[in-house]
Amino acid sequence: MILVSIIIALILERLGARSAHWQISHYANGYLNRSVNLLTNKGLFGTATGFLIWLLLPVIAVGCVYFLSDFALWQLVFNVAVLLVCFGCAKQRALYKSYLNALTRGDQTAASLYALQLGQKRTQDQQGGETVGQTLAWVNFRFYCAVIFWFVVLGVAGAVFYALVRTFADLVSDNRDEVIAKH
């Protein structure tokens, strides 16, 4: 069932599950916006342990829904839907497409900027730099391989937990100055 779920989810993701509703960031941002008061006040969720508990609440909810269903077809559909959401990397896909378009136009400056937005730390020309292929391998690992690993090891709840942690880590790294100012 695990392998079948992964294969179906990968096929459907490649065929076009690219709308906002198939992206984990859509749900994670909604969850964060609805519970910002719980996180900013110095209550239970204002601590590191509280944040971990807050992060585990959707994971526990997804795990309960999965384990309460006793029908194999429903579990398969649920696995595929959750994997599609956890795989969601429309932003990175659009950046890569823009990178390729910039290369086609011969615009090396724009291509370098898109590569940096994809997650490249230093360009290939700089000392200790990396190629775009290395950056893409890392993006694929983060959005596909790691999700599959945690899905195989911990089930659908593990995939959701990893995807939430990845999404919030990206949010913190993108808005580091704002997050530090708030806390």
Short mmCIF file of C-alpha atoms in Angstrom, two decimals:
data_model
loop_
_atom_site.label_atom_id
_atom_site.label_comp_id
_atom_site.label_asym_id
_atom_site.label_seq_id
_atom_site.Cartn_x
_atom_site.Cartn_y
_atom_site.Cartn_z
CA MET A 1 0.00 0.00 0.00
CA ILE A 2 2.88 2.38 0.78
CA LEU A 3 4.61 1.89 -2.57
CA VAL A 4 1.35 2.15 -4.50
CA SER A 5 0.49 5.39 -2.67
CA ILE A 6 3.89 6.89 -3.46
CA ILE A 7 3.74 5.94 -7.14
CA ILE A 8 0.21 7.28 -7.62
CA ALA A 9 1.06 10.51 -5.78
CA LEU A 10 4.19 11.07 -7.87
CA ILE A 11 2.28 10.46 -11.11
CA LEU A 12 -0.52 12.83 -10.13
CA GLU A 13 1.95 15.45 -8.95
CA ARG A 14 3.77 15.36 -12.28
CA LEU A 15 0.46 15.58 -14.16
CA GLY A 16 -0.49 18.87 -12.61
CA ALA A 17 -1.33 19.16 -8.92
CA ARG A 18 0.05 22.69 -8.82
CA SER A 19 -2.74 24.86 -7.45
CA ALA A 20 -2.44 26.48 -4.03
CA HIS A 21 -4.66 23.82 -2.46
CA TRP A 22 -2.07 21.14 -3.28
CA GLN A 23 0.74 23.01 -1.48
CA ILE A 24 1.59 22.43 2.18
CA SER A 25 2.53 26.10 2.51
CA HIS A 26 -1.11 27.06 1.88
CA TYR A 27 -2.28 25.04 4.88
CA ALA A 28 0.74 25.82 7.07
CA ASN A 29 0.34 29.57 6.56
CA GLY A 30 -3.37 29.31 7.34
CA TYR A 31 -2.61 27.34 10.51
CA LEU A 32 0.03 29.89 11.51
CA ASN A 33 -2.25 32.88 10.84
CA ARG A 34 -5.12 31.36 12.84
CA SER A 35 -2.92 30.60 15.84
CA VAL A 36 -0.54 33.58 15.84
CA ASN A 37 -2.03 34.83 19.14
CA LEU A 38 -1.23 31.52 20.83
CA LEU A 39 2.37 31.69 19.64
CA THR A 40 3.11 35.35 20.35
CA ASN A 41 1.69 35.49 23.86
CA LYS A 42 3.91 33.97 26.49
CA GLY A 43 1.47 31.15 27.19
CA LEU A 44 1.93 27.42 26.67
CA PHE A 45 2.73 27.73 22.97
CA GLY A 46 5.15 30.65 23.48
CA THR A 47 7.97 28.31 24.55
CA ALA A 48 10.08 25.92 22.47
CA THR A 49 8.25 22.92 23.93
CA GLY A 50 4.93 24.62 23.33
CA PHE A 51 5.87 25.31 19.73
CA LEU A 52 6.68 21.62 19.25
CA ILE A 53 3.30 20.67 20.73
CA TRP A 54 1.61 23.25 18.48
CA LEU A 55 3.48 21.76 15.51
CA LEU A 56 2.37 18.24 16.43
CA LEU A 57 -1.36 19.08 16.64
CA PRO A 58 -2.03 18.81 12.87
CA VAL A 59 0.18 15.72 12.73
CA ILE A 60 -1.88 14.05 15.45
CA ALA A 61 -5.11 15.05 13.69
CA VAL A 62 -3.94 13.55 10.38
CA GLY A 63 -2.75 10.39 12.16
CA CYS A 64 -6.10 9.99 13.93
CA VAL A 65 -8.07 10.41 10.71
CA TYR A 66 -5.88 7.77 9.05
CA PHE A 67 -6.07 5.25 11.88
CA LEU A 68 -9.81 5.71 12.42
CA SER A 69 -10.48 4.70 8.83
CA ASP A 70 -10.56 0.96 8.41
CA PHE A 71 -11.15 0.77 4.68
CA ALA A 72 -8.06 0.14 2.54
CA LEU A 73 -9.31 2.17 -0.44
CA TRP A 74 -10.02 5.18 1.79
CA GLN A 75 -6.53 4.88 3.31
CA LEU A 76 -5.00 4.75 -0.18
CA VAL A 77 -6.89 7.88 -1.28
CA PHE A 78 -5.97 9.64 1.97
CA ASN A 79 -2.29 8.67 1.61
CA VAL A 80 -2.18 9.93 -1.98
CA ALA A 81 -3.91 13.22 -1.12
CA VAL A 82 -1.61 13.91 1.83
CA LEU A 83 1.49 13.01 -0.17
CA LEU A 84 0.41 15.35 -2.98
CA VAL A 85 0.11 18.18 -0.47
CA CYS A 86 3.45 17.33 1.17
CA PHE A 87 5.25 17.11 -2.19
CA GLY A 88 3.99 20.55 -3.22
CA CYS A 89 6.86 22.65 -4.56
CA ALA A 90 5.18 24.97 -7.06
CA LYS A 91 7.37 27.92 -6.05
CA GLN A 92 10.59 25.99 -6.74
CA ARG A 93 9.18 24.62 -9.98
CA ALA A 94 8.33 28.16 -11.16
CA LEU A 95 11.79 29.41 -10.16
CA TYR A 96 13.43 26.60 -12.11
CA LYS A 97 11.27 27.35 -15.16
CA SER A 98 12.26 31.02 -14.92
CA TYR A 99 15.91 29.97 -14.58
CA LEU A 100 15.65 27.92 -17.78
CA ASN A 101 13.91 30.80 -19.59
CA ALA A 102 16.70 33.17 -18.52
CA LEU A 103 19.32 30.73 -19.84
CA THR A 104 17.41 30.47 -23.13
CA ARG A 105 17.47 34.27 -23.45
CA GLY A 106 21.18 34.28 -22.59
CA ASP A 107 20.60 36.42 -19.49
CA GLN A 108 23.26 35.11 -17.09
CA THR A 109 22.49 37.69 -14.40
CA ALA A 110 18.83 36.70 -14.21
CA ALA A 111 19.77 33.01 -14.31
CA SER A 112 22.14 33.52 -11.37
CA LEU A 113 19.45 35.35 -9.41
CA TYR A 114 16.94 32.56 -10.04
CA ALA A 115 19.53 29.97 -9.01
CA LEU A 116 20.13 31.85 -5.76
CA GLN A 117 16.37 31.97 -5.13
CA LEU A 118 16.23 28.21 -5.68
CA GLY A 119 18.57 27.82 -2.73
CA GLN A 120 22.01 28.01 -4.24
CA LYS A 121 24.38 29.44 -1.60
CA ARG A 122 27.14 30.58 -3.95
CA THR A 123 27.32 30.58 -7.71
CA GLN A 124 29.65 28.24 -9.53
CA ASP A 125 32.04 31.12 -10.28
CA GLN A 126 32.61 31.87 -6.58
CA GLN A 127 35.05 29.94 -4.41
CA GLY A 128 33.31 26.93 -2.86
CA GLY A 129 30.34 27.50 -5.13
CA GLU A 130 27.92 24.87 -6.27
CA THR A 131 26.34 24.05 -9.58
CA VAL A 132 22.65 24.46 -10.27
CA GLY A 133 22.50 20.66 -10.59
CA GLN A 134 23.66 20.31 -7.00
CA THR A 135 21.06 22.82 -5.88
CA LEU A 136 18.33 20.98 -7.78
CA ALA A 137 19.42 17.69 -6.21
CA TRP A 138 19.02 19.30 -2.78
CA VAL A 139 15.59 20.72 -3.70
CA ASN A 140 14.46 17.31 -4.96
CA PHE A 141 15.75 15.67 -1.78
CA ARG A 142 13.88 18.14 0.44
CA PHE A 143 10.60 18.02 -1.46
CA TYR A 144 10.48 14.39 -2.60
CA CYS A 145 13.03 12.00 -1.08
CA ALA A 146 12.71 13.22 2.50
CA VAL A 147 8.89 13.22 2.33
CA ILE A 148 8.96 9.66 0.97
CA PHE A 149 11.44 8.59 3.67
CA TRP A 150 9.30 9.92 6.52
CA PHE A 151 6.16 8.51 4.89
CA VAL A 152 7.73 5.05 4.75
CA VAL A 153 9.13 5.25 8.30
CA LEU A 154 6.27 6.96 10.17
CA GLY A 155 3.35 6.84 7.77
CA VAL A 156 1.21 9.72 6.70
CA ALA A 157 1.77 11.56 10.00
CA GLY A 158 5.54 11.48 9.49
CA ALA A 159 5.22 12.99 6.03
CA VAL A 160 3.01 15.78 7.38
CA PHE A 161 5.39 16.47 10.26
CA TYR A 162 8.40 16.71 7.96
CA ALA A 163 6.54 18.92 5.47
CA LEU A 164 5.40 21.27 8.24
CA VAL A 165 8.89 21.54 9.72
CA ARG A 166 10.34 22.18 6.24
CA THR A 167 7.71 24.82 5.51
CA PHE A 168 8.18 26.68 8.79
CA ALA A 169 11.98 26.48 8.45
CA ASP A 170 11.67 28.03 4.97
CA LEU A 171 9.36 30.70 6.37
CA VAL A 172 11.87 31.57 9.09
CA SER A 173 14.80 31.66 6.66
CA ASP A 174 12.86 33.83 4.18
CA ASN A 175 11.69 36.27 6.87
CA ARG A 176 14.56 35.99 9.35
CA ASP A 177 14.63 39.70 10.28
CA GLU A 178 10.87 39.83 10.91
CA VAL A 179 10.87 36.65 13.01
CA ILE A 180 13.81 37.83 15.13
CA ALA A 181 12.13 41.20 15.70
CA LYS A 182 8.92 39.52 16.92
CA HIS A 183 10.68 37.26 19.39
#
